[in-house]
Amino acid sequence: MTADRFVSPDHIRSLFSQSMSHMYRTEVPLYGTLVELVGEVNADVLAAQPALAEQMRRSGERERLDVERHGAIRVGTAQELATLGRLFAVMGMQPVGYYDLSVAGVPVHSTAFRPVDNEALKRNPFRVFTSLLRLELIEDEALRMQAAEILARRNIFTAGVLQLIEQCEREGGLSEDDAWRFVVEALETFRWHNQATVSLETYQALQGAHRLVADVVSFRGPHINHLTPRTLDIDAAQAAMHARGLAAKAVIEGPPRRACPILLRQTSFKALEEMVHFPSGSGEEAGTHTARFGEIEQRGLALTPKGRALYDTLLAQARESGGAGSTGGDYTQRLQTAFAGFPDQDEVLRREGLGYYRYALTDAGRATPASERAVPAEVLIANGLASADPIIYEDFLPVSAAGIFQSNLGGDEQRAYAARANRDAFEQALGAKVNDEFAIYERLQAESLASLSAV
């Protein structure tokens, strides 16, 4: 097949994310409620803030807003992770960032598969936070070996999707018909199954090690555990969740509300308690499992290493103040107090090198000869010849992710593990290096700066 008959990875990613959204809406009807709620909040924000609406139109974000989603899955073995990496590559999604959640009491480490180029992000920024279970963190050696044996027996991918992955790798792409077949086959990996593969007794033993261990090991596939729409005002969305009777988290994870949003803020409704059938000697035994939930996110400015260091310092101050962590009725106030030390004006954020921006010529700038544009970007902005819009943060925050996980595992466990980050082991399991998110944002900013002096 010639290359001109292949559809783009961006197209396949859009097909997949739309199909995933439809499937999850069917499986978890409350997700549909969240999508509708977020749509209403976003429409209100854009109507009330024309400057934001214009900024989003200018940067190409407006078109992607309604389709933007992130999902999350958890796998149990290196082979599962490596094959997922190949599956996501068919859709133009690369592993970006390394996240160690063990420091927050969750026995996994993770990456985010997502597009990395500007045009691909505009087309569809679908991303999947993908976690690998760290069996070495299970203290009970016999249980650890049993979990490994259970995982070794399963195959989470259909023969069809494996064949199409190999075909794409061999030929360099997929046709429209093959792309649709790929989507149908790939969805089976992410589908919910209410039939456990272990007995109720084994499930309870795994749950005793950690509820997430039971979630990963006890089923035949890594069911998608949430799918997240993006809101422009997460505080309004949180209030709307409460107004509609959804059991939303008490605390929004991430930075506080700001005039210039930064990084990522997340909230969710608590996970569903779902009926599960466990195999037993007499046939089946009924039980329940808690894992899938609904989440909403608000994304802001991607921070530079300098900005991220300041963020981490201030977040630690807020969480450690009084030894209360992110609990207690005063956490929101502690967070606001700590982040008073983080500039909240775009011009200051740019001047101090705290965030990444996308620069573009205005109509007046394009009408100005290139020779007259050979001045610093801030001069062009001051003269109305260029604009600078925040580059949106496309990645995740380990503390926030752990907070969401913990609040939706159906228990109150808070523990720490002796093991810490092990990026080398994760990359060995993946079979590839993860991309540096800072390098991606730096490249996007540099490309936009170069466009200001282009002839």
Coordinates of C-alpha atoms in Angstrom, one line a residue:
M1 CA 0.0 0.0 0.0
T2 CA 1.3 3.4 -0.9
A3 CA 1.8 6.0 1.9
D4 CA -0.8 8.4 0.3
R5 CA -3.6 5.9 1.2
F6 CA -2.7 6.0 4.9
V7 CA -4.8 8.2 7.2
S8 CA -2.8 10.3 9.7
P9 CA -2.1 9.2 13.2
D10 CA -4.0 12.3 14.3
H11 CA -7.1 11.0 12.6
I12 CA -6.8 7.6 14.2
R13 CA -6.4 9.3 17.6
S14 CA -9.5 11.3 17.1
L15 CA -11.5 8.2 16.1
F16 CA -10.2 6.4 19.1
S17 CA -10.9 9.2 21.7
Q18 CA -14.4 9.8 20.3
S19 CA -15.1 6.0 20.5
M20 CA -13.7 5.8 23.9
S21 CA -15.8 8.7 25.1
H22 CA -19.0 7.0 23.7
M23 CA -18.1 3.7 25.3
Y24 CA -17.4 5.2 28.7
R25 CA -20.5 7.3 28.6
T26 CA -22.5 4.0 28.1
E27 CA -20.6 2.3 30.9
V28 CA -20.6 5.2 33.4
P29 CA -23.7 7.5 32.7
L30 CA -22.5 10.0 35.2
Y31 CA -19.6 10.8 32.8
G32 CA -22.2 12.0 30.4
T33 CA -23.5 14.3 33.1
L34 CA -20.0 15.7 33.6
V35 CA -19.5 16.4 29.9
E36 CA -22.8 18.3 29.8
L37 CA -21.9 20.2 33.0
V38 CA -18.5 21.2 31.6
G39 CA -20.0 22.3 28.3
E40 CA -22.4 24.6 30.1
V41 CA -19.6 26.1 32.3
N42 CA -17.3 26.6 29.3
A43 CA -20.0 28.4 27.3
D44 CA -20.7 30.7 30.3
V45 CA -16.9 31.5 30.7
L46 CA -16.4 32.2 27.0
A47 CA -19.4 34.5 26.9
A48 CA -18.3 36.4 30.0
Q49 CA -14.6 36.6 29.0
P50 CA -14.3 37.7 25.4
A51 CA -10.5 38.3 25.8
L52 CA -10.1 34.7 26.8
A53 CA -12.3 33.5 23.9
E54 CA -10.2 35.5 21.5
Q55 CA -6.9 34.2 23.0
M56 CA -8.2 30.6 22.6
R57 CA -9.3 31.3 19.0
R58 CA -5.9 32.8 18.2
S59 CA -3.9 29.9 19.7
G60 CA -6.2 27.1 18.2
E61 CA -7.4 26.0 21.6
R62 CA -11.0 26.8 21.0
E63 CA -11.4 24.1 18.4
R64 CA -9.9 21.4 20.6
L65 CA -11.7 22.3 23.8
D66 CA -14.9 20.3 23.2
V67 CA -13.1 17.1 22.2
E68 CA -10.3 17.3 24.8
R69 CA -10.1 14.3 27.1
H70 CA -7.6 12.5 29.2
G71 CA -7.9 9.0 30.4
A72 CA -6.1 6.8 32.9
I73 CA -5.2 3.1 32.9
R74 CA -3.1 0.8 35.1
V75 CA -1.2 -2.2 33.8
G76 CA 0.6 -5.0 35.6
T77 CA 3.6 -6.2 33.5
A78 CA 6.4 -4.8 31.4
Q79 CA 5.0 -6.6 28.4
E80 CA 1.6 -4.9 28.8
L81 CA 3.3 -1.5 29.1
A82 CA 5.5 -2.0 26.1
T83 CA 2.7 -3.2 23.9
L84 CA 0.5 -0.2 25.0
G85 CA 3.4 2.0 23.9
R86 CA 3.3 0.5 20.5
L87 CA -0.5 0.8 20.4
F88 CA -0.4 4.5 21.3
A89 CA 2.3 5.1 18.7
V90 CA -0.2 4.1 16.0
M91 CA -2.2 7.1 17.1
G92 CA 0.8 9.5 17.2
M93 CA 1.1 9.4 21.0
Q94 CA 4.5 9.3 22.7
P95 CA 5.5 8.7 26.3
V96 CA 6.1 12.1 28.1
G97 CA 7.4 12.4 31.6
Y98 CA 8.0 10.0 34.4
Y99 CA 5.9 10.1 37.6
D100 CA 6.7 8.2 40.8
L101 CA 3.5 7.9 42.8
S102 CA 5.0 5.6 45.5
V103 CA 6.1 8.6 47.4
A104 CA 2.4 9.4 47.9
G105 CA 1.4 5.9 48.9
V106 CA 0.4 4.5 45.5
P107 CA 2.5 1.5 44.3
V108 CA 2.9 2.5 40.7
H109 CA 5.0 4.6 38.4
S110 CA 3.7 6.2 35.3
T111 CA 4.0 8.2 32.1
A112 CA 1.6 10.0 29.9
F113 CA 1.1 9.0 26.3
R114 CA 0.2 12.0 24.2
P115 CA 0.9 14.0 21.0
V116 CA 3.8 16.3 21.2
D117 CA 3.7 18.5 18.1
N118 CA 1.8 21.8 17.9
E119 CA -0.5 20.8 15.0
A120 CA -1.2 17.4 16.5
L121 CA -2.1 19.0 19.8
K122 CA -4.5 21.4 18.0
R123 CA -6.1 18.5 16.2
N124 CA -6.8 16.4 19.3
P125 CA -4.7 16.5 22.5
F126 CA -6.0 13.2 23.8
R127 CA -3.7 11.8 26.5
V128 CA -3.7 8.7 28.6
F129 CA -2.0 8.6 32.0
T130 CA -0.6 5.1 32.1
S131 CA 0.7 3.4 35.3
L132 CA 2.7 0.3 35.8
L133 CA 2.1 -1.7 39.0
R134 CA 5.3 -2.0 41.2
L135 CA 4.9 -5.6 42.4
E136 CA 8.2 -5.2 44.4
L137 CA 6.3 -2.9 46.8
I138 CA 4.0 -5.7 47.9
E139 CA 5.5 -6.7 51.2
D140 CA 4.0 -10.2 51.4
E141 CA 6.3 -12.4 49.3
A142 CA 3.8 -15.2 48.7
L143 CA 1.1 -12.7 47.7
R144 CA 3.6 -10.9 45.4
M145 CA 4.5 -14.1 43.6
Q146 CA 0.8 -15.0 43.3
A147 CA 0.0 -11.6 41.8
A148 CA 2.9 -12.1 39.3
E149 CA 1.6 -15.5 38.3
I150 CA -2.0 -14.2 37.8
L151 CA -0.7 -11.4 35.6
A152 CA 1.5 -13.7 33.6
R153 CA -1.5 -15.8 32.5
R154 CA -3.5 -13.0 31.0
N155 CA -3.4 -11.3 27.6
I156 CA -5.1 -7.8 27.6
F157 CA -4.8 -7.3 23.8
T158 CA -6.9 -8.9 21.1
A159 CA -5.2 -10.8 18.3
G160 CA -6.7 -8.3 15.9
V161 CA -5.1 -5.2 17.4
L162 CA -1.8 -6.9 17.7
Q163 CA -1.9 -7.8 14.0
L164 CA -2.8 -4.2 13.1
I165 CA -0.1 -2.8 15.3
E166 CA 2.5 -5.0 13.5
Q167 CA 1.0 -4.0 10.1
C168 CA 1.3 -0.3 10.9
E169 CA 4.9 -0.7 12.1
R170 CA 5.7 -2.8 9.0
E171 CA 4.0 -0.6 6.3
G172 CA 4.2 2.8 7.9
G173 CA 0.5 3.5 8.5
L174 CA -3.1 2.3 8.3
S175 CA -5.9 2.9 5.7
E176 CA -9.2 4.3 6.8
D177 CA -10.8 0.9 7.0
D178 CA -7.9 -0.6 8.9
A179 CA -8.0 2.5 11.2
W180 CA -11.6 1.8 12.1
R181 CA -10.8 -1.9 12.7
F182 CA -7.9 -0.8 14.9
V183 CA -10.2 1.4 17.0
V184 CA -12.7 -1.4 17.5
E185 CA -10.1 -3.9 18.5
A186 CA -8.1 -1.5 20.7
L187 CA -11.2 -0.5 22.7
E188 CA -11.5 -4.1 24.0
T189 CA -8.4 -3.5 26.1
F190 CA -10.0 -0.6 27.8
R191 CA -13.5 -2.0 28.3
W192 CA -15.0 -2.8 31.7
H193 CA -15.5 -6.4 32.7
N194 CA -17.6 -7.3 35.7
Q195 CA -16.2 -10.9 35.8
A196 CA -13.1 -11.1 38.0
T197 CA -10.4 -13.6 37.1
V198 CA -9.6 -14.4 40.8
S199 CA -11.6 -15.7 43.7
L200 CA -13.2 -13.3 46.2
E201 CA -10.7 -14.6 48.8
T202 CA -7.7 -13.7 46.5
Y203 CA -9.2 -10.4 45.7
Q204 CA -9.6 -9.5 49.3
A205 CA -5.9 -10.5 50.0
L206 CA -4.8 -8.3 47.1
Q207 CA -6.9 -5.5 48.4
G208 CA -5.2 -5.9 51.8
A209 CA -1.9 -5.2 50.1
H210 CA -3.4 -2.1 48.4
R211 CA -6.7 -1.5 46.8
L212 CA -5.0 -0.5 43.6
V213 CA -3.2 -3.8 43.5
A214 CA -6.5 -5.6 43.5
D215 CA -7.8 -3.3 40.7
V216 CA -4.9 -4.1 38.5
V217 CA -4.5 -7.8 39.1
S218 CA -8.1 -9.1 39.5
F219 CA -9.5 -8.4 36.0
R220 CA -8.7 -9.5 32.5
G221 CA -7.9 -6.0 31.3
P222 CA -6.9 -2.5 32.5
H223 CA -10.4 -1.0 32.3
I224 CA -10.3 2.8 31.8
N225 CA -10.8 4.1 35.2
H226 CA -11.8 7.7 34.3
L227 CA -12.2 9.9 31.2
T228 CA -11.8 13.6 31.9
P229 CA -13.2 16.7 30.0
R230 CA -11.4 20.0 30.3
T231 CA -13.2 23.0 32.0
L232 CA -12.3 26.7 31.9
D233 CA -13.5 27.2 35.5
I234 CA -13.1 24.2 37.8
D235 CA -14.5 26.1 40.8
A236 CA -17.7 26.7 38.9
A237 CA -17.7 23.1 37.8
Q238 CA -17.1 21.8 41.3
A239 CA -20.1 23.9 42.6
A240 CA -22.2 22.6 39.7
M241 CA -21.3 19.0 40.7
H242 CA -22.5 19.6 44.2
A243 CA -25.6 21.3 43.0
R244 CA -26.4 18.2 40.9
G245 CA -25.9 15.9 43.8
L246 CA -22.6 14.4 42.7
A247 CA -20.2 13.4 45.5
A248 CA -17.3 15.6 44.5
K249 CA -14.0 15.7 46.2
A250 CA -13.8 18.2 49.1
V251 CA -10.5 19.7 47.8
I252 CA -9.5 20.6 44.2
E253 CA -6.0 19.1 43.6
G254 CA -3.3 21.4 42.3
P255 CA -2.6 25.1 42.5
P256 CA -5.3 27.6 43.8
R257 CA -7.6 29.7 41.7
R258 CA -5.6 32.4 39.9
A259 CA -6.0 35.2 37.3
C260 CA -3.4 33.4 35.2
P261 CA -4.1 29.7 35.6
I262 CA -1.0 27.5 35.9
L263 CA -0.3 23.8 35.4
L264 CA -3.3 21.6 36.2
R265 CA -6.2 21.6 38.6
Q266 CA -8.4 18.5 39.1
T267 CA -11.5 17.3 40.9
S268 CA -13.7 14.2 40.6
F269 CA -16.7 12.5 42.0
K270 CA -16.1 9.4 44.1
A271 CA -15.7 6.1 42.4
L272 CA -18.7 3.8 41.7
E273 CA -19.2 0.7 43.8
E274 CA -19.9 -1.9 41.1
M275 CA -21.2 -5.4 41.2
V276 CA -18.5 -8.0 40.3
H277 CA -18.8 -11.8 39.9
F278 CA -15.9 -13.8 41.4
P279 CA -15.2 -17.4 40.3
S280 CA -15.6 -20.0 43.1
G281 CA -15.8 -23.7 43.4
S282 CA -19.6 -23.6 43.3
G283 CA -19.7 -21.4 40.3
E284 CA -19.8 -17.6 41.1
E285 CA -19.7 -15.5 44.2
A286 CA -21.0 -11.9 44.2
G287 CA -19.0 -9.0 45.5
T288 CA -18.3 -5.3 44.7
H289 CA -15.3 -3.3 43.4
T290 CA -14.6 0.4 43.5
A291 CA -12.4 1.9 40.8
R292 CA -14.1 4.0 38.1
F293 CA -14.9 7.6 38.7
G294 CA -15.6 10.9 37.0
E295 CA -13.0 13.7 36.8
I296 CA -12.8 17.3 35.6
E297 CA -9.6 19.2 34.9
Q298 CA -8.6 22.8 34.3
R299 CA -5.3 23.4 32.5
G300 CA -3.2 26.5 32.6
L301 CA 0.3 27.7 31.7
A302 CA 3.1 25.2 31.3
L303 CA 5.9 26.3 33.7
T304 CA 9.6 26.3 33.1
P305 CA 12.0 24.4 35.4
K306 CA 12.3 27.6 37.4
G307 CA 8.6 28.1 37.6
R308 CA 8.0 24.4 38.5
A309 CA 10.6 24.6 41.3
L310 CA 8.8 27.6 42.8
Y311 CA 5.5 25.8 42.4
D312 CA 6.8 22.7 44.2
T313 CA 8.2 24.7 47.0
L314 CA 5.0 26.7 47.6
L315 CA 2.8 23.6 47.3
A316 CA 5.0 21.8 49.9
Q317 CA 4.6 24.9 52.2
A318 CA 0.8 24.7 51.9
R319 CA 0.6 21.0 52.5
E320 CA 3.1 20.9 55.4
S321 CA 1.7 24.0 57.2
G322 CA 0.5 22.7 60.6
G323 CA 1.2 19.2 59.6
A324 CA -2.3 18.9 58.1
G325 CA -1.4 17.9 54.5
S326 CA -4.2 18.6 52.0
T327 CA -6.8 17.9 54.6
G328 CA -8.6 20.2 57.0
G329 CA -11.1 23.0 56.3
D330 CA -8.3 25.6 56.0
Y331 CA -6.4 23.9 53.2
T332 CA -7.8 26.2 50.5
Q333 CA -6.7 29.3 52.6
R334 CA -3.3 27.8 53.3
L335 CA -2.9 27.2 49.5
Q336 CA -3.9 30.7 48.7
T337 CA -1.5 32.2 51.3
A338 CA 1.4 30.1 50.1
F339 CA 0.8 31.0 46.4
A340 CA 0.8 34.7 47.1
G341 CA 4.5 34.3 46.4
F342 CA 3.8 33.2 42.8
P343 CA 3.4 36.0 40.2
D344 CA 0.0 36.2 38.7
Q345 CA 0.5 38.5 35.7
D346 CA 1.5 37.2 32.3
E347 CA 4.1 40.0 31.7
V348 CA 5.8 39.2 35.0
L349 CA 5.7 35.4 34.4
R350 CA 7.4 36.0 31.0
R351 CA 9.9 38.5 32.4
E352 CA 10.9 36.2 35.2
G353 CA 11.1 33.1 33.0
L354 CA 8.5 31.2 35.0
G355 CA 6.3 30.0 32.1
Y356 CA 6.3 29.1 28.4
Y357 CA 4.4 31.3 25.9
R358 CA 3.5 31.0 22.2
Y359 CA 4.3 34.1 20.3
A360 CA 2.7 35.2 17.0
L361 CA 2.6 38.3 14.9
T362 CA -0.6 40.4 14.9
D363 CA -2.0 41.8 11.6
A364 CA 0.0 44.9 12.2
G365 CA 3.1 42.8 12.8
R366 CA 2.6 40.9 9.6
A367 CA 2.4 44.2 7.7
T368 CA 5.7 45.3 9.2
P369 CA 8.9 44.6 7.3
A370 CA 11.0 41.8 8.8
S371 CA 13.9 44.1 9.1
E372 CA 11.9 46.2 11.6
R373 CA 10.9 43.1 13.6
A374 CA 14.5 42.3 14.6
V375 CA 13.8 43.4 18.2
P376 CA 13.0 41.6 21.4
A377 CA 9.6 40.0 21.6
E378 CA 8.5 42.2 24.5
V379 CA 9.1 45.3 22.3
L380 CA 7.0 43.8 19.6
I381 CA 4.2 43.0 22.1
A382 CA 4.4 46.5 23.6
N383 CA 4.1 48.0 20.1
G384 CA 1.1 45.8 19.2
L385 CA 3.0 43.8 16.6
A386 CA 3.0 40.5 18.4
S387 CA 0.9 38.5 20.9
A388 CA 2.0 36.1 23.6
D389 CA -0.4 33.4 24.7
P390 CA 0.2 30.8 27.4
I391 CA 1.4 27.4 26.2
I392 CA -1.1 25.0 27.8
Y393 CA 0.3 22.4 30.2
E394 CA -0.4 19.0 28.6
D395 CA 1.0 16.8 31.4
F396 CA 0.3 15.8 34.9
L397 CA 1.3 16.4 38.6
P398 CA 2.2 13.4 40.7
V399 CA 0.9 14.7 44.0
S400 CA -2.4 15.6 42.3
A401 CA -2.7 12.2 40.6
A402 CA -2.0 10.4 43.8
G403 CA -4.6 12.5 45.6
I404 CA -7.2 11.7 42.9
F405 CA -6.3 8.0 43.1
Q406 CA -6.4 7.8 46.9
S407 CA -9.7 9.5 47.1
N408 CA -11.3 7.1 44.7
L409 CA -9.9 3.8 45.8
G410 CA -12.8 3.3 48.2
G411 CA -10.6 3.4 51.4
D412 CA -8.8 5.7 53.7
E413 CA -5.4 4.1 53.4
Q414 CA -2.5 6.5 53.4
R415 CA 0.9 4.9 53.4
A416 CA 4.5 5.5 52.2
Y417 CA 6.8 3.1 50.6
A418 CA 10.5 2.7 51.2
A419 CA 11.1 2.5 47.4
R420 CA 11.2 5.7 45.5
A421 CA 11.6 6.8 41.8
N422 CA 13.0 4.2 39.5
R423 CA 12.9 5.8 36.0
D424 CA 15.4 3.3 34.6
A425 CA 13.3 0.3 35.5
F426 CA 10.2 2.0 34.1
E427 CA 11.9 2.8 30.8
Q428 CA 13.3 -0.7 30.6
A429 CA 9.8 -2.1 31.0
L430 CA 8.5 0.4 28.4
G431 CA 11.3 -0.4 26.0
A432 CA 11.9 3.3 25.3
K433 CA 12.9 6.5 26.9
V434 CA 10.2 8.9 28.0
N435 CA 10.3 12.4 26.5
D436 CA 11.3 15.4 28.6
E437 CA 8.2 17.6 28.9
F438 CA 10.3 20.7 29.5
A439 CA 12.2 20.2 26.2
I440 CA 8.9 19.9 24.3
Y441 CA 7.5 23.2 25.7
E442 CA 10.9 24.9 25.1
R443 CA 10.8 23.8 21.5
L444 CA 7.2 25.0 21.0
Q445 CA 8.2 28.4 22.5
A446 CA 11.4 28.6 20.4
E447 CA 9.5 27.8 17.2
S448 CA 7.0 30.6 17.9
L449 CA 9.7 33.1 18.7
A450 CA 11.5 32.3 15.4
S451 CA 8.3 33.0 13.5
L452 CA 8.3 36.7 14.7
S453 CA 11.4 37.5 12.5
A454 CA 10.5 35.3 9.6
V455 CA 10.3 37.0 6.2

